[in-house]
Tab-separated table of C-alpha atoms in Angstrom:
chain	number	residue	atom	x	y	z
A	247	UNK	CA	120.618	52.595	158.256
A	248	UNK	CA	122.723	52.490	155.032
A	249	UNK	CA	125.689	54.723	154.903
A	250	UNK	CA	125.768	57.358	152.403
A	251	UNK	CA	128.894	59.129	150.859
A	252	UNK	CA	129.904	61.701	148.907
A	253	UNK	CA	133.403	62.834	147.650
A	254	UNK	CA	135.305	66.631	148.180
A	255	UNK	CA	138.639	67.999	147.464
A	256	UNK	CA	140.727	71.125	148.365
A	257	UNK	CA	140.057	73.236	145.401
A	258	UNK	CA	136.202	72.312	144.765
A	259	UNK	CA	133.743	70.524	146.778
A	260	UNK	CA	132.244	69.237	143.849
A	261	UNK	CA	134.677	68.689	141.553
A	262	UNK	CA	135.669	65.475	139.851
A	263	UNK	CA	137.264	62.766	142.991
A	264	UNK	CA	141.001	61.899	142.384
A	265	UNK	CA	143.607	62.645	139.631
A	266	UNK	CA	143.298	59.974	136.629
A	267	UNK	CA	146.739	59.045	135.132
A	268	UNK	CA	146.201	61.856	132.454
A	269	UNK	CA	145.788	64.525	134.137
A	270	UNK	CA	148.778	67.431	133.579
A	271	UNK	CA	150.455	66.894	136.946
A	272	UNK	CA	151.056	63.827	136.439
A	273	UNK	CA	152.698	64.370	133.074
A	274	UNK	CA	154.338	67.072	134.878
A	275	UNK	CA	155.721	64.726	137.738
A	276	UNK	CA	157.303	62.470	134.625
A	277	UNK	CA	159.525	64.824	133.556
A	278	UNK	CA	160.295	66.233	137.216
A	279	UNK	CA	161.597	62.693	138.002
A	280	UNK	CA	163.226	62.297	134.791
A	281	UNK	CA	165.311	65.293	135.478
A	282	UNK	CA	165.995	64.376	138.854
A	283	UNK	CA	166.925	60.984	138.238
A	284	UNK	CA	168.872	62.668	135.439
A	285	UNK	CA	170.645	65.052	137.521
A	286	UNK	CA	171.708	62.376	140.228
A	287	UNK	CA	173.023	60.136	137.566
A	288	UNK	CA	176.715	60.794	136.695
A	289	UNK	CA	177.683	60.746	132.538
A	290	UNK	CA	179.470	57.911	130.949
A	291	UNK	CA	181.859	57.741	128.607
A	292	UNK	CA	179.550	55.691	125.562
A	293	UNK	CA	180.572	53.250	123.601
A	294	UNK	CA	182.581	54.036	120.187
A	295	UNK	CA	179.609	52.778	118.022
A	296	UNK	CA	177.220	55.526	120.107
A	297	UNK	CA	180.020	58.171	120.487
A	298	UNK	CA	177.497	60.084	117.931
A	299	UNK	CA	174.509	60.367	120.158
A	300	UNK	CA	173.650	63.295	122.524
A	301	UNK	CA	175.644	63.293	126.005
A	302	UNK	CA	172.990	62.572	128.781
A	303	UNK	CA	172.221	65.703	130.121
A	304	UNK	CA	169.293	66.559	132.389
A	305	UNK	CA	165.776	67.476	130.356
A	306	UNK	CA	167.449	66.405	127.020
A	307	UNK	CA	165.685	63.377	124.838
A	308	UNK	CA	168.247	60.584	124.276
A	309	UNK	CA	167.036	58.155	121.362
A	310	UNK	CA	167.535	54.417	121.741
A	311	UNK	CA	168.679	52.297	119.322
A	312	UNK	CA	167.042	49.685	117.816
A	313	UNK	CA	166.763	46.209	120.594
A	314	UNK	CA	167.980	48.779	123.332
A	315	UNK	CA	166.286	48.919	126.689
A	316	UNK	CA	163.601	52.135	126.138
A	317	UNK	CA	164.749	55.466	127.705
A	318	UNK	CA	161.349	55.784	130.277
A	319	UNK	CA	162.297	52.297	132.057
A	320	UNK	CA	165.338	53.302	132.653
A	321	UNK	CA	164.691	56.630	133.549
A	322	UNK	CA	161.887	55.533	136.213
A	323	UNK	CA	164.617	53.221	137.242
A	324	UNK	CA	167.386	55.946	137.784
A	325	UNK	CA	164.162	57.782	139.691
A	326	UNK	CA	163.162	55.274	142.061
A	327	UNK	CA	166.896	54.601	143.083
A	328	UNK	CA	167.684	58.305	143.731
A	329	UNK	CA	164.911	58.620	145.546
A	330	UNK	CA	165.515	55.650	147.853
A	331	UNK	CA	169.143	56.618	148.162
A	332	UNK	CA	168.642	61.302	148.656
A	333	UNK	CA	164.549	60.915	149.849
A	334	UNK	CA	164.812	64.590	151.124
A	335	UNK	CA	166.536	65.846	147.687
A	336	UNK	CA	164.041	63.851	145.795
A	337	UNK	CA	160.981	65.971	147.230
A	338	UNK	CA	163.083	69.310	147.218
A	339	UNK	CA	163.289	68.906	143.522
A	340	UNK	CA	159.613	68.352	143.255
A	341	UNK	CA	158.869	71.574	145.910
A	342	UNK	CA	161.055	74.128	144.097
A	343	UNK	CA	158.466	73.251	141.230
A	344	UNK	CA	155.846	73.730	143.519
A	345	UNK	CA	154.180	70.163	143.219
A	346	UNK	CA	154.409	66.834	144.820
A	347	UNK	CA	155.559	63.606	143.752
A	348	UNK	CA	152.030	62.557	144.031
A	349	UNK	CA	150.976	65.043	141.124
A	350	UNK	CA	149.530	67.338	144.090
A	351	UNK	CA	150.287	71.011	144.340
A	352	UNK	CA	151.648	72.227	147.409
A	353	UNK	CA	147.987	73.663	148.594
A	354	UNK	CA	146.355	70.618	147.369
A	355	UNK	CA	144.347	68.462	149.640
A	356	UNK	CA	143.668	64.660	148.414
A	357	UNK	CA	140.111	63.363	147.903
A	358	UNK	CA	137.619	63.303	150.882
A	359	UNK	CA	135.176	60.592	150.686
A	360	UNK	CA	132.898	60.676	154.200
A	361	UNK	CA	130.365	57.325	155.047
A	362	UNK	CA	127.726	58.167	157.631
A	363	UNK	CA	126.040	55.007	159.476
A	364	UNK	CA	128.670	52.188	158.590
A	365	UNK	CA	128.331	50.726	162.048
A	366	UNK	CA	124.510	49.520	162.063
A	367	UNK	CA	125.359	48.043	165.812
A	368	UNK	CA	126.785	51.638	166.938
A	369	UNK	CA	124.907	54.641	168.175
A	370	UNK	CA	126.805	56.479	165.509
A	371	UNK	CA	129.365	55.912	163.231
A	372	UNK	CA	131.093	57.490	160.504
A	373	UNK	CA	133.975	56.359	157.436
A	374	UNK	CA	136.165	59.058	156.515
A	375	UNK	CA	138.816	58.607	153.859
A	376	UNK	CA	141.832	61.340	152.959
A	377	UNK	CA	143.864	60.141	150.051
A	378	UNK	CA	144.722	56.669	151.222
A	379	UNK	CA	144.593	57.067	155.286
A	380	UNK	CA	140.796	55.788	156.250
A	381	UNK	CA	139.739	55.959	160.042
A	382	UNK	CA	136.252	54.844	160.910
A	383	UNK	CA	134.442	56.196	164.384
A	384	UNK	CA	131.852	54.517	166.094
A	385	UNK	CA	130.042	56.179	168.897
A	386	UNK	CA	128.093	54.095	171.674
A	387	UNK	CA	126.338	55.575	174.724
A	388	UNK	CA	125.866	54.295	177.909
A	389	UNK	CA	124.469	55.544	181.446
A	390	UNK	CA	126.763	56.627	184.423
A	391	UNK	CA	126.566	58.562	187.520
A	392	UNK	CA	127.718	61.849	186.668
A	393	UNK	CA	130.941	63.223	188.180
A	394	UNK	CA	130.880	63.930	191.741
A	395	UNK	CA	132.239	67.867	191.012
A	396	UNK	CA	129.937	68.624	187.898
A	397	UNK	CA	126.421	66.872	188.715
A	398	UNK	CA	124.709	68.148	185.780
A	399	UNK	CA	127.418	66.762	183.165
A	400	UNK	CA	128.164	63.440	181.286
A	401	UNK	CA	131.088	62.415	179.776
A	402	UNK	CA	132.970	62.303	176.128
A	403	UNK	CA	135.532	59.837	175.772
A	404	UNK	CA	137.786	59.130	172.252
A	405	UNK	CA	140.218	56.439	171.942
A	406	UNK	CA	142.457	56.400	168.891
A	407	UNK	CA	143.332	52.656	167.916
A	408	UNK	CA	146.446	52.713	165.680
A	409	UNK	CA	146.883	48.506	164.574
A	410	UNK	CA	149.227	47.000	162.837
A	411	UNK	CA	146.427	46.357	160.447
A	412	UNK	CA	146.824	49.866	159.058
A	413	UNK	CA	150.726	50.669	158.773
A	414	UNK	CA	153.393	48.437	159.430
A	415	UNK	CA	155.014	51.157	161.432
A	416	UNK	CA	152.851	50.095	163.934
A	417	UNK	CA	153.206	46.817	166.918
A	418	UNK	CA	150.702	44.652	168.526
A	419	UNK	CA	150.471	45.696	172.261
A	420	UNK	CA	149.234	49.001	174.175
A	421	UNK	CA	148.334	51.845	172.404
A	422	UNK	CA	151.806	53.763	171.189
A	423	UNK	CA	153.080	57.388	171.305
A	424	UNK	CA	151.559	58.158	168.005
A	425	UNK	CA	147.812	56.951	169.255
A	426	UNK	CA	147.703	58.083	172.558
A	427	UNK	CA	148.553	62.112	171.156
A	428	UNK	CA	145.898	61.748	168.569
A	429	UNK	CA	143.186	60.222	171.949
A	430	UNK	CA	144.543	63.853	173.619
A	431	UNK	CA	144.197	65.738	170.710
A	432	UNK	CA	140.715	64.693	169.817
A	433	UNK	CA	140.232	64.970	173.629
A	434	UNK	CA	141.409	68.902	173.400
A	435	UNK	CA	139.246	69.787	170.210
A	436	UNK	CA	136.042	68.040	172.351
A	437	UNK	CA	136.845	70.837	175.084
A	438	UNK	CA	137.910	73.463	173.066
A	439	UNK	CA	135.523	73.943	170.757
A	440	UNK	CA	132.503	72.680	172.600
A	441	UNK	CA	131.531	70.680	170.040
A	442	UNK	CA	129.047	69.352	171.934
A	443	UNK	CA	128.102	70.783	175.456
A	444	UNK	CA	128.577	67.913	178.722
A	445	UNK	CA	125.595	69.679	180.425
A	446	UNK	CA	123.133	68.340	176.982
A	447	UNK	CA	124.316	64.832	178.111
A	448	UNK	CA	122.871	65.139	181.933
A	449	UNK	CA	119.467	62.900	182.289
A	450	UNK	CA	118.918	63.458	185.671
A	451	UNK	CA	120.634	66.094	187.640
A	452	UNK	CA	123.387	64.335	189.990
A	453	UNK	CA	121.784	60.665	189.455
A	454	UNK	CA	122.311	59.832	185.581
A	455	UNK	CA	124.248	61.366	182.235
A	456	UNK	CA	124.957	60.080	179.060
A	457	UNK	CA	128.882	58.960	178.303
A	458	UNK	CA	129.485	58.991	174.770
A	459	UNK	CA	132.749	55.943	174.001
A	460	UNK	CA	133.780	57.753	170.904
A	461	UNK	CA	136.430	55.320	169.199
A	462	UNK	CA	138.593	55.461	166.846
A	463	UNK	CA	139.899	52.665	164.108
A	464	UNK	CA	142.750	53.622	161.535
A	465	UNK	CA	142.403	50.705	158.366
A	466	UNK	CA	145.049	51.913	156.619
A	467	UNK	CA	147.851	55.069	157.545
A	468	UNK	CA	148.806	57.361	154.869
A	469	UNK	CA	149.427	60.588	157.016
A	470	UNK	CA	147.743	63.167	158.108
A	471	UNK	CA	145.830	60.763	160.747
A	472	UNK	CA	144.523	64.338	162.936
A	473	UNK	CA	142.829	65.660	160.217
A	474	UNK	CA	140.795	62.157	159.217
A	475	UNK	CA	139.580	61.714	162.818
A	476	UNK	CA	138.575	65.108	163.839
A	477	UNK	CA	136.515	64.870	160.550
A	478	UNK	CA	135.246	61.703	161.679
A	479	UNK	CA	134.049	62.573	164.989
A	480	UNK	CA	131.804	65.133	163.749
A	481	UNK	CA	130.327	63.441	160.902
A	482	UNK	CA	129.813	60.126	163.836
A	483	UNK	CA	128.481	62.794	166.422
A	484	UNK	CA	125.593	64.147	164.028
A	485	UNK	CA	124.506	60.589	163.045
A	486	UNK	CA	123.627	59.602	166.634
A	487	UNK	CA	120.374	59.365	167.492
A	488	UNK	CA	119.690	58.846	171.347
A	489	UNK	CA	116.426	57.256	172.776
A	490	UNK	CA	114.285	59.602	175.395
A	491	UNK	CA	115.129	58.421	178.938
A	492	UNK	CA	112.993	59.004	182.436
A	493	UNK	CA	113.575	58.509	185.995
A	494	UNK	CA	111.144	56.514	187.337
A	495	UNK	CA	110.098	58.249	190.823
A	496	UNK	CA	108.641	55.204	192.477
A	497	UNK	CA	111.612	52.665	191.252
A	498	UNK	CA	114.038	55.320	190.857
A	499	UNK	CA	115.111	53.064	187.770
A	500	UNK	CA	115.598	54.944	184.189
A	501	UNK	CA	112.960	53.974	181.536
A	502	UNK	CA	114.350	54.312	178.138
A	503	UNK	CA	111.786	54.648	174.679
A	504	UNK	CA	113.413	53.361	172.092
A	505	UNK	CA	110.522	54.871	169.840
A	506	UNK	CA	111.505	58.422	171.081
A	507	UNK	CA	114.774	59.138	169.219
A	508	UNK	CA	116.770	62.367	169.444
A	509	UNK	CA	119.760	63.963	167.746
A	510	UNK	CA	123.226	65.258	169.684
A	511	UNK	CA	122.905	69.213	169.737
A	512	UNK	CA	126.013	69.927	167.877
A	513	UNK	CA	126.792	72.962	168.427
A	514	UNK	CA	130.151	73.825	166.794
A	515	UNK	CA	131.696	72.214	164.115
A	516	UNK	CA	135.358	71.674	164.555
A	517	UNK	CA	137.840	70.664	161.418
A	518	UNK	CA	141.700	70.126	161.489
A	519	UNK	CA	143.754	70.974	158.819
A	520	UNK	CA	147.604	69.859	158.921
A	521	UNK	CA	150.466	71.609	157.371
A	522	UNK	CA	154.250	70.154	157.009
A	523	UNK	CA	157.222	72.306	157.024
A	524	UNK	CA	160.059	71.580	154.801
A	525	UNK	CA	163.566	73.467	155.128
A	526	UNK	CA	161.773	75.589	157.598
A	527	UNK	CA	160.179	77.965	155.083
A	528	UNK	CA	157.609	76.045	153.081
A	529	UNK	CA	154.034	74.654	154.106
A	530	UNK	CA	152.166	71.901	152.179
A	531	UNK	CA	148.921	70.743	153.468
A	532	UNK	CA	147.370	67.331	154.021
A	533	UNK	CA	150.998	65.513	154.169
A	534	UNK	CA	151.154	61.733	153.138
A	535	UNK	CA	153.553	59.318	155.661
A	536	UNK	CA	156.675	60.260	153.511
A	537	UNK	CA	156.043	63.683	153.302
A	538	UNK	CA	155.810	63.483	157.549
A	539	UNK	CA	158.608	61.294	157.852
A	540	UNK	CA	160.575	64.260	155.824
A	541	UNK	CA	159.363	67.340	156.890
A	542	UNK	CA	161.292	69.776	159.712
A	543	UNK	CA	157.947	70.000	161.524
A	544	UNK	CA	154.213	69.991	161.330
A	545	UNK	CA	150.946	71.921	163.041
A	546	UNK	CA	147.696	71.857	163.036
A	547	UNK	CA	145.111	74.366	162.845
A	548	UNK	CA	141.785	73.475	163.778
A	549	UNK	CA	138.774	76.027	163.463
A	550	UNK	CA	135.082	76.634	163.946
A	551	UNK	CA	132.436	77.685	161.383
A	552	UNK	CA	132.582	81.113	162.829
A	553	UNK	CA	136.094	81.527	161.523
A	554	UNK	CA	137.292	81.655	165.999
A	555	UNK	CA	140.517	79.198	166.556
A	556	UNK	CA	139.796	76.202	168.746
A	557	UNK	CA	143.009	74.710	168.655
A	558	UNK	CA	146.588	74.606	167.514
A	559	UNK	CA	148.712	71.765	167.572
A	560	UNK	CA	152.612	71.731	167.087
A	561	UNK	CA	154.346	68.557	168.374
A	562	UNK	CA	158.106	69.913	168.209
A	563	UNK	CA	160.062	70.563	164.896
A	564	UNK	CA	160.852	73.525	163.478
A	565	UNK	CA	159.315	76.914	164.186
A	566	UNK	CA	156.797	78.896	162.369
A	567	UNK	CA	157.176	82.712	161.713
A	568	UNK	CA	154.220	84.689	162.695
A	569	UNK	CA	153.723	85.321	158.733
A	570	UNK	CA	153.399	81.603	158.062
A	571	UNK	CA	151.058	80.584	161.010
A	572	UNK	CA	148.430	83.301	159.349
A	573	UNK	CA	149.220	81.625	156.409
A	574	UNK	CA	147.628	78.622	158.058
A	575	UNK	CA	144.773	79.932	159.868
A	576	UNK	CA	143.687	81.578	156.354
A	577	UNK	CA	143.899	78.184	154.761
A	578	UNK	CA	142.070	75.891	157.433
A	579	UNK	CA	139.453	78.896	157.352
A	580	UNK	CA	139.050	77.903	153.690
A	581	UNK	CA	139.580	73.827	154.393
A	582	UNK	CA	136.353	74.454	157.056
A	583	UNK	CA	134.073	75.594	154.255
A	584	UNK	CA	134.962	72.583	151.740
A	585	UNK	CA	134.363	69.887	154.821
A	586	UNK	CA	131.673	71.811	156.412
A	587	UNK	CA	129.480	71.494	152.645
A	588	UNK	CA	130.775	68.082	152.330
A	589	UNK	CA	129.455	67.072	155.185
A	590	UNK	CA	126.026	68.913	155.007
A	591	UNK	CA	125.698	67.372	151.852
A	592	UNK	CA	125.644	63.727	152.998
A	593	UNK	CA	123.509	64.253	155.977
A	594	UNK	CA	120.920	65.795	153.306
A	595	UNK	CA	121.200	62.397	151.414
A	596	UNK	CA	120.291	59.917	153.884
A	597	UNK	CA	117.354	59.340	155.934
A	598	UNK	CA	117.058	59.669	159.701
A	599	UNK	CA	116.871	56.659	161.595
């Protein structure tokens, strides 16, 4: 079945994907970084020839003479070494502006693009990219015995794959500290939220259940990788289509119809949003790898259509004032609503298998 997407972002479902290289923040974000390279760059006594031009002050427009090397090189210049050299200062400047280096405002998320069916050879599959950081999820069911202390229950199991492939930050070899919190954390929402109940997976009561391998690839890491999958399990979950299975009572074998087809009953719909702290006092959403790498801490908020909390994940850092954390929960109620019609619309757009 071919895949189908459609693109959101944080302010409007439906507005216009991605920033072009005109738009005002990113005129804005010139002259941030002019200043701050600006700032960080100590004065010079000039020449005796140039005594007569302005002194290089921060915001001011210096003219070059004629043959000289043009102000905006080496102002970008001056930028990218102060930010290599004071990172944190470099993104303080931007925050007390409230905007990003990216062009983004502090409440901003990047541009959602979701691909339903990518995997033709999976049960269900789904491509979900936020800014830069794109996970894909296939889905494939198989039969087991259910478990010995819930009979009438199958099984959900996610596996986050973090490769090389997708940040260099990453090594060849078993599955790292980063991956296997993001396998628990998927594992948590799953139980949480109830996304999907074990008992709708049971075939035959204490003989056979469904066990849905729900796995997870990241192509390329740009943050917020929590966020990407959760939204990529429940776009995969709602594209599976499961053939109608009987016990045979002679054989005792299962008979599967392949013609028969049914949907997963979905019955919550779970989505993460992520938050960084900087200096302990401000929140931006939908952090890129820097912005993590920076921050003082980070949490996640992850909520259900009916506005209840399913799950909040803080993995140390700094703490969160009770103000803030509603702060949070207000926002991911508002996040739900822009992923939740995202999502509706690209089911609407494809056809059922």
């Amino acid at each position: 079945m071919p895949g189908a997407a459609l693109w959101g972002s944080s302010s409007d479902a439906e507005a216009a994907p991605g920033r072009g290289a005109d738009s005002k923040p990113l005129r804005r974000e010139g002259s941030l970084v002019r200043a701050a390279a600006l700032h960080s760059a100590p004065c010079r006594p000039l020449p005796r020839r140039q005594r007569a031009l302005p002194a290089c002050q921060a915001g001011e427009e210096v003219r070059s003479r004629p043959g000289s090397r043009s102000r905006t090189g080496g102002s970008e210049a001056m930028a990218a070494g102060f930010k290599t050299v004071e990172p944190l200062e470099y993104y303080r400047r931007f925050l007390k502006e409230n905007c990003r280096p990216d062009g983004r405002e502090l409440g901003e998320f990047r541009t959602t693009t979701v691909n339903i069916g990518s995997i033709t050879t999976a049960d269900g599959s789904a491509l979900v990219k936020l800014g830069n950081t794109t996970v894909i999820c296939g889905i494939k069911a198989e039969f087991a015995e259910p478990p010995a202390e819930s009979t009438n229950k199958g099984y959900i199991v996610p596996n986050v794959d973090l490769p090389p492939l997708c940040s260099s930050r990453f090594r060849p070899g078993p599955p790292g500290e980063e991956a296997q919190a993001a396998s628990q954390f998927i594992a948590d929402v799953i139980e949480n939220s109830e996304i999907i109940m074990k008992e709708d997976l049971c075939i035959a009561h204490g003989k056979l259940a469904w066990v849905l391998y729900c796995d997870f690839i990241c192509l390329d890491y740009d943050g917020n990788i929590l966020d990407a999958c959760t939204f990529a399990l429940l776009a995969a979950l709602k594209n599976v289509q499961l053939p109608k299975v009987t016990i045979n009572e002679e054989t005792g074998l299962a008979e599967v119809d392949l013609k028969q087809t049914n949907p997963l009953n979905i019955r919550k719909h779970p989505v993460a949003t992520s938050f960084a702290v900087f200096d302990d006092t401000i929140l931006i959403v939908d952090p890129t790898a820097e912005e993590e790498d920076l921050a003082t801490g980070t949490v996640t908020i992850v909520m259900d259509e009916e506005g209840k909390l399913c799950s909040v994940h803080k993995p140390g850092g700094s703490g969160l004032a009770a103000a803030k954390l509603q702060d949070c929960i207000t926002r991911a109620v508002t996040r739900h609503k822009e992923v939740k019609k995202l999502i509706d619309k690209v089911i609407k757009s494809i056809k059922p298998k």
